[in-house]
Every structure is written in structure tokens, then in C-alpha cells.
Amino acid sequence: MIAIGCDHGGYELKIAVTEHLRNKKIEFVDLGCSGERCDYPDIAEKVCEKVTGGECEYGLLFCGTGIGMSMAANKIKGIRAAVCSDWFSAKYTRLHNDANVLCLGGRVVGAGLGIELVDVFLETEFEGGRHVERIKKMMKLEEK
Ligand code: RB5
């Protein structure tokens, strides 16, 4: 199960991505918004709670740039959110950072690229190995 949310800046991209997920029969829960003006931290919180609570494996967040969503998401314990606008980063943030939330900018990437980024993110497994200790160290920084 994937948790999904957007603000008004990411709404159109979210619609394109959710249509794609539906076609692929990938289950998701859409936590808003419906296109109305709203504050991205509120949506980031709802989506990330589904991930940290274990109900959802991954979160997808969409705003204008993807940046506000990623900043807000990364304030939440247990979240490793990455804002990506290229395929390599979307792949390697799973392989090396074990990212559990992908943030995309609806004013940065189009639907075609956005869908590719979501696909590679969801399909790539964490590599483990030497990255495990690095992630442990990174997550310890939450205590600072
Ligand atoms: C909303 O206008 C915009 O600021 C928001 O979508 C996002 O880009 C923030 O990072």
C-alpha cells in the first residue's frame, strides 16, 4: 500500500500518477488535497504517519517543487524523504538511502517523467550491505 498526498502545486501530477497506479493495480490511499489551496506540511504529516505507522510501505508527495514536502516529511521520525527530478536519483535513493518517501515537483517535472520516477522508486529494492550502517548513523541524527 502506498500513501499519497499533494498540495495545490502538485495536484495535477498527483492525478496523473494515481491514474497510472490504478492502471497498474497498485494499491494506494490518497490523503488529499483535491486541488484546493492548502499547506503542504499538513499533507506531508498525514502521508508520513501512514508510513511510520506501518500501514503503508512508501509515501508519494507532490507539491510545486517537491522541496517543501520533502523538508516537512524529513522532520518526522522514521522518514527518509527524497525530492527527485531525475531517474538516477530516484533509483539510487532507494538503493543507497532506503528512502521511504518520494517527493516530486509538479511545476518541475511533467507527467511523463513523474510517472517514470515513481515507477523506478517503487520497483527498486534497498541494496543493504555497506549502506545499513550509514542509514543507522543518519537516523541517529534525529536525536540531535
Ligand atoms: C505552493 O505555491 C508552493 O509553495 C508549494 O507547492 C511548494 O512548492 C513548496 O515547496
Coordinates of N, CA and C and ligand atoms in Angstrom, one line a residue:
M1 N 0.9 -1.2 0.0 CA 0.0 0.0 0.0 C 0.9 1.2 0.0
I2 N 0.5 2.2 -0.8 CA 1.3 3.5 -0.9 C 0.4 4.6 -0.4
A3 N 1.0 5.5 0.4 CA 0.3 6.7 0.8 C 0.6 7.9 -0.1
I4 N -0.4 8.6 -0.5 CA -0.2 9.7 -1.5 C -0.8 11.0 -1.0
G5 N -0.2 12.1 -1.3 CA -0.8 13.4 -1.0 C -0.1 14.5 -1.8
C6 N -0.8 15.6 -1.8 CA -0.3 16.7 -2.6 C -0.9 18.0 -2.0
D7 N -0.3 19.1 -2.4 CA -0.9 20.4 -2.2 C -1.4 20.9 -3.6
H8 N -1.8 22.1 -3.7 CA -2.4 22.6 -5.0 C -1.3 22.6 -6.1
G9 N -0.1 22.8 -5.7 CA 1.0 22.9 -6.7 C 1.4 21.5 -7.3
G10 N 1.0 20.5 -6.6 CA 1.3 19.1 -7.1 C 0.1 18.3 -7.5
Y11 N -1.1 19.0 -7.5 CA -2.3 18.3 -7.7 C -2.4 17.6 -9.1
E12 N -2.0 18.3 -10.1 CA -2.2 17.7 -11.5 C -1.2 16.5 -11.6
L13 N 0.0 16.6 -11.1 CA 0.9 15.5 -11.2 C 0.4 14.3 -10.4
K14 N -0.2 14.6 -9.2 CA -0.7 13.5 -8.4 C -1.8 12.8 -9.2
I15 N -2.7 13.5 -9.9 CA -3.8 12.9 -10.7 C -3.2 12.0 -11.7
A16 N -2.1 12.4 -12.4 CA -1.5 11.6 -13.5 C -0.9 10.4 -12.9
V17 N -0.3 10.5 -11.7 CA 0.4 9.4 -11.1 C -0.6 8.4 -10.5
T18 N -1.7 8.9 -9.9 CA -2.7 8.0 -9.3 C -3.4 7.2 -10.5
E19 N -3.6 7.8 -11.6 CA -4.3 7.1 -12.7 C -3.3 6.0 -13.2
H20 N -2.1 6.3 -13.2 CA -1.1 5.3 -13.6 C -1.0 4.1 -12.6
L21 N -1.1 4.4 -11.3 CA -1.1 3.4 -10.3 C -2.3 2.5 -10.4
R22 N -3.4 3.2 -10.7 CA -4.7 2.4 -10.8 C -4.6 1.4 -12.0
N23 N -4.0 1.9 -13.1 CA -3.9 1.1 -14.3 C -2.9 -0.1 -14.0
K24 N -2.0 0.1 -13.1 CA -1.0 -0.9 -12.8 C -1.5 -1.8 -11.6
K25 N -2.7 -1.5 -11.1 CA -3.3 -2.2 -10.0 C -2.4 -2.1 -8.7
I26 N -1.8 -1.0 -8.5 CA -1.0 -0.8 -7.3 C -1.9 0.0 -6.3
E27 N -2.1 -0.6 -5.2 CA -3.0 0.0 -4.2 C -2.4 1.2 -3.5
F28 N -3.2 2.2 -3.3 CA -2.8 3.4 -2.7 C -3.9 4.1 -1.9
V29 N -3.6 4.9 -1.0 CA -4.6 5.7 -0.3 C -4.2 7.2 -0.5
D30 N -5.2 7.9 -1.0 CA -5.0 9.3 -1.3 C -5.5 10.2 -0.2
L31 N -4.5 10.9 0.4 CA -4.9 11.7 1.6 C -5.1 13.2 1.3
G32 N -5.4 13.5 0.1 CA -5.7 14.9 -0.3 C -4.4 15.6 -0.8
C33 N -4.6 16.8 -1.3 CA -5.8 17.6 -1.3 C -6.6 17.3 -2.6
S34 N -7.7 18.0 -2.9 CA -8.4 17.8 -4.1 C -8.3 19.0 -5.0
G35 N -7.1 19.6 -4.9 CA -6.8 20.7 -5.8 C -7.0 22.1 -5.2
E36 N -7.6 22.1 -4.0 CA -7.8 23.4 -3.4 C -6.5 23.9 -2.7
R37 N -6.3 25.2 -2.5 CA -5.1 25.7 -1.9 C -5.0 25.1 -0.4
C38 N -3.9 24.6 -0.1 CA -3.7 24.1 1.2 C -2.2 24.2 1.6
D39 N -1.9 23.8 2.8 CA -0.5 23.9 3.3 C 0.2 22.5 3.3
Y40 N 1.3 22.5 2.5 CA 2.0 21.2 2.3 C 2.4 20.4 3.6
P41 N 2.7 21.1 4.7 CA 3.1 20.3 5.9 C 2.0 19.5 6.4
D42 N 0.7 20.0 6.3 CA -0.4 19.2 6.8 C -0.6 17.9 6.0
I43 N -0.3 18.0 4.7 CA -0.5 16.8 3.9 C 0.7 15.8 4.1
A44 N 1.9 16.4 4.2 CA 3.1 15.6 4.5 C 3.0 14.8 5.8
E45 N 2.4 15.5 6.8 CA 2.2 14.8 8.1 C 1.3 13.6 7.9
K46 N 0.2 13.8 7.2 CA -0.8 12.7 7.1 C -0.2 11.5 6.3
V47 N 0.5 11.8 5.3 CA 1.1 10.7 4.4 C 2.2 10.0 5.2
C48 N 3.1 10.8 5.9 CA 4.2 10.2 6.6 C 3.7 9.3 7.8
E49 N 2.6 9.7 8.4 CA 2.1 8.9 9.5 C 1.7 7.5 9.1
K50 N 1.2 7.5 7.8 CA 0.8 6.1 7.3 C 2.1 5.3 7.1
V51 N 3.2 5.9 6.8 CA 4.4 5.2 6.5 C 5.0 4.8 7.9
T52 N 5.2 5.7 8.8 CA 5.8 5.4 10.1 C 4.9 4.4 10.9
G53 N 3.6 4.5 10.7 CA 2.7 3.6 11.4 C 2.6 2.2 10.8
G54 N 3.3 2.0 9.7 CA 3.4 0.7 9.1 C 2.2 0.3 8.2
E55 N 1.2 1.2 8.0 CA 0.1 0.9 7.2 C 0.5 1.0 5.7
C56 N 1.5 1.8 5.4 CA 1.9 2.0 4.0 C 3.4 1.8 3.9
E57 N 3.9 1.1 2.9 CA 5.3 0.9 2.7 C 6.0 2.1 2.3
Y58 N 5.4 2.9 1.4 CA 6.0 4.1 0.8 C 5.0 5.2 0.8
G59 N 5.6 6.5 0.8 CA 4.7 7.7 0.6 C 5.2 8.4 -0.7
L60 N 4.2 9.0 -1.4 CA 4.5 9.8 -2.5 C 3.9 11.2 -2.2
L61 N 4.7 12.2 -2.3 CA 4.2 13.6 -2.0 C 4.5 14.5 -3.2
F62 N 3.5 15.3 -3.5 CA 3.6 16.2 -4.6 C 3.3 17.7 -4.2
C63 N 4.2 18.6 -4.5 CA 3.9 20.0 -4.3 C 4.5 20.7 -5.5
G64 N 4.6 22.0 -5.5 CA 5.1 22.7 -6.6 C 6.5 22.3 -7.0
T65 N 7.4 22.3 -6.0 CA 8.8 22.0 -6.3 C 9.2 20.6 -5.8
G66 N 8.4 20.1 -4.9 CA 8.8 18.8 -4.1 C 9.6 19.2 -2.9
I67 N 10.1 20.4 -2.8 CA 11.0 20.7 -1.7 C 10.3 20.9 -0.4
G68 N 9.3 21.7 -0.4 CA 8.5 21.9 0.8 C 8.1 20.6 1.4
M69 N 7.5 19.7 0.6 CA 7.0 18.4 1.0 C 8.2 17.6 1.6
S70 N 9.4 17.6 1.0 CA 10.5 16.8 1.5 C 11.0 17.4 2.8
M71 N 11.1 18.7 2.9 CA 11.5 19.3 4.2 C 10.6 18.9 5.3
A72 N 9.3 19.1 5.1 CA 8.3 18.7 6.1 C 8.4 17.3 6.5
A73 N 8.4 16.4 5.4 CA 8.5 15.0 5.7 C 9.7 14.5 6.5
N74 N 10.8 15.1 6.2 CA 12.0 14.8 6.9 C 12.1 15.2 8.3
K75 N 11.1 16.0 8.8 CA 11.1 16.4 10.2 C 10.4 15.3 11.0
I76 N 9.8 14.3 10.3 CA 9.1 13.3 11.0 C 10.0 12.1 11.2
K77 N 10.1 11.6 12.5 CA 11.0 10.5 12.8 C 10.6 9.3 12.0
G78 N 11.7 8.7 11.4 CA 11.5 7.5 10.7 C 11.3 7.7 9.2
I79 N 11.2 9.0 8.8 CA 11.0 9.3 7.4 C 12.4 9.6 6.7
R80 N 12.6 9.0 5.6 CA 13.7 9.4 4.7 C 13.1 9.8 3.4
A81 N 12.9 11.1 3.2 CA 12.2 11.6 2.0 C 13.2 12.2 1.1
A82 N 13.0 11.9 -0.2 CA 13.9 12.4 -1.2 C 13.1 13.1 -2.3
V83 N 13.6 14.4 -2.6 CA 13.0 15.1 -3.8 C 13.8 14.8 -5.0
C84 N 13.2 14.3 -6.0 CA 14.0 13.8 -7.2 C 13.3 14.4 -8.5
S85 N 14.2 14.7 -9.4 CA 13.6 15.1 -10.7 C 14.4 14.4 -11.8
D86 N 15.2 13.4 -11.5 CA 15.9 12.6 -12.5 C 15.9 11.2 -12.1
W87 N 15.9 10.3 -13.1 CA 15.7 8.9 -12.9 C 16.8 8.3 -12.0
F88 N 18.0 8.7 -12.2 CA 19.2 8.1 -11.4 C 19.0 8.3 -9.9
S89 N 18.6 9.6 -9.6 CA 18.4 9.9 -8.2 C 17.3 9.1 -7.6
A90 N 16.2 9.0 -8.3 CA 15.0 8.2 -7.8 C 15.4 6.7 -7.6
K91 N 16.3 6.2 -8.4 CA 16.7 4.8 -8.3 C 17.7 4.7 -7.1
Y92 N 18.6 5.6 -7.0 CA 19.7 5.4 -6.0 C 19.3 5.8 -4.6
T93 N 18.2 6.6 -4.5 CA 17.7 7.0 -3.2 C 17.1 5.8 -2.6
R94 N 16.6 4.8 -3.4 CA 16.1 3.6 -2.8 C 17.3 2.6 -2.6
L95 N 18.2 2.5 -3.5 CA 19.3 1.6 -3.4 C 20.2 1.9 -2.2
H96 N 20.6 3.2 -2.1 CA 21.6 3.6 -1.1 C 21.0 4.2 0.2
N97 N 19.9 5.0 0.0 CA 19.4 5.7 1.2 C 18.2 5.0 1.8
D98 N 17.7 4.0 1.2 CA 16.4 3.3 1.6 C 15.3 4.3 1.9
A99 N 15.2 5.3 0.9 CA 14.2 6.3 1.1 C 12.8 5.7 1.1
N100 N 12.0 6.2 2.0 CA 10.6 5.6 2.1 C 9.5 6.6 1.6
V101 N 10.0 7.8 1.2 CA 9.0 8.8 0.7 C 9.7 9.5 -0.5
L102 N 9.0 9.5 -1.6 CA 9.4 10.2 -2.8 C 8.6 11.5 -3.0
C103 N 9.3 12.6 -3.2 CA 8.7 13.9 -3.3 C 8.9 14.4 -4.7
L104 N 7.9 14.9 -5.4 CA 8.0 15.4 -6.8 C 7.4 16.7 -6.9
G105 N 8.0 17.5 -7.8 CA 7.5 18.9 -8.0 C 6.7 18.9 -9.3
G106 N 5.4 19.3 -9.1 CA 4.5 19.3 -10.2 C 4.8 20.5 -11.1
R107 N 5.6 21.5 -10.6 CA 6.0 22.6 -11.5 C 7.4 22.4 -12.0
V108 N 7.9 21.2 -11.7 CA 9.3 20.9 -12.2 C 9.3 19.8 -13.2
V109 N 8.6 18.7 -12.9 CA 8.6 17.6 -13.8 C 7.2 17.4 -14.4
G110 N 7.1 17.0 -15.7 CA 5.9 16.7 -16.3 C 5.4 15.3 -15.9
A111 N 4.2 15.0 -16.4 CA 3.6 13.7 -16.0 C 4.4 12.5 -16.5
G112 N 5.0 12.6 -17.7 CA 5.7 11.5 -18.3 C 6.9 11.1 -17.4
L113 N 7.7 12.1 -17.1 CA 8.9 11.9 -16.2 C 8.5 11.5 -14.8
G114 N 7.5 12.2 -14.3 CA 7.0 12.0 -12.9 C 6.6 10.5 -12.8
I115 N 5.9 9.9 -13.7 CA 5.5 8.5 -13.7 C 6.7 7.6 -13.7
E116 N 7.7 7.9 -14.6 CA 8.9 7.1 -14.6 C 9.6 7.1 -13.3
L117 N 9.7 8.3 -12.6 CA 10.3 8.4 -11.3 C 9.6 7.6 -10.3
V118 N 8.3 7.6 -10.3 CA 7.5 6.8 -9.3 C 7.8 5.4 -9.6
D119 N 7.7 4.9 -10.8 CA 7.9 3.5 -11.1 C 9.3 3.0 -10.7
V120 N 10.3 3.7 -11.0 CA 11.7 3.2 -10.6 C 11.8 3.3 -9.1
F121 N 11.3 4.3 -8.4 CA 11.3 4.3 -7.0 C 10.6 3.1 -6.4
L122 N 9.4 2.8 -6.8 CA 8.7 1.7 -6.2 C 9.2 0.4 -6.5
E123 N 9.9 0.3 -7.7 CA 10.4 -1.0 -8.1 C 11.8 -1.4 -7.6
T124 N 12.5 -0.4 -7.0 CA 13.9 -0.6 -6.6 C 14.0 -1.0 -5.2
E125 N 14.7 -2.1 -4.9 CA 14.9 -2.5 -3.5 C 16.2 -1.9 -2.9
F126 N 16.2 -1.7 -1.6 CA 17.4 -1.2 -0.9 C 18.5 -2.2 -1.1
E127 N 19.7 -1.7 -1.3 CA 20.8 -2.6 -1.5 C 21.4 -3.2 -0.3
G128 N 21.2 -2.6 0.9 CA 21.7 -3.1 2.1 C 23.2 -3.0 2.2
G129 N 23.9 -4.0 2.8 CA 25.4 -4.0 2.8 C 25.9 -2.8 3.5
R130 N 26.9 -2.2 2.9 CA 27.6 -1.0 3.5 C 26.7 0.2 3.8
H131 N 25.5 0.2 3.2 CA 24.6 1.3 3.4 C 23.8 1.2 4.7
V132 N 23.8 0.0 5.3 CA 23.0 -0.1 6.5 C 23.5 0.7 7.6
E133 N 24.8 0.7 7.9 CA 25.4 1.4 8.9 C 25.3 2.9 8.7
R134 N 25.4 3.4 7.5 CA 25.2 4.8 7.1 C 23.8 5.3 7.5
I135 N 22.9 4.4 7.2 CA 21.5 4.8 7.5 C 21.2 4.8 9.0
K136 N 21.8 3.9 9.7 CA 21.7 3.9 11.1 C 22.3 5.2 11.7
K137 N 23.4 5.6 11.2 CA 24.0 6.9 11.6 C 23.1 8.1 11.2
M138 N 22.6 8.0 10.1 CA 21.7 9.1 9.6 C 20.5 9.2 10.5
M139 N 19.9 8.1 10.9 CA 18.7 8.1 11.7 C 19.0 8.5 13.1
K140 N 20.2 8.3 13.5 CA 20.6 8.8 14.9 C 20.6 10.3 15.0
L141 N 20.8 10.9 13.8 CA 20.8 12.4 13.8 C 19.4 13.0 14.2
E142 N 18.4 12.1 14.1 CA 17.1 12.6 14.5 C 17.0 13.0 16.0
E143 N 18.0 12.4 16.8 CA 18.0 12.7 18.2 C 18.7 14.1 18.5
K144 N 19.3 14.7 17.5 CA 20.0 16.0 17.8 C 19.0 17.1 17.9
Ligands
RB5_1 C1 2.7 26.4 -3.3 O1 2.5 27.6 -4.0 C2 4.2 26.0 -3.2 O2 4.9 26.9 -2.4 C3 4.3 24.6 -2.8 O3 3.6 23.8 -3.6 C4 5.7 24.0 -2.8 O4 6.4 24.2 -4.0 C5 6.5 24.3 -1.6 O5 7.7 23.8 -1.5

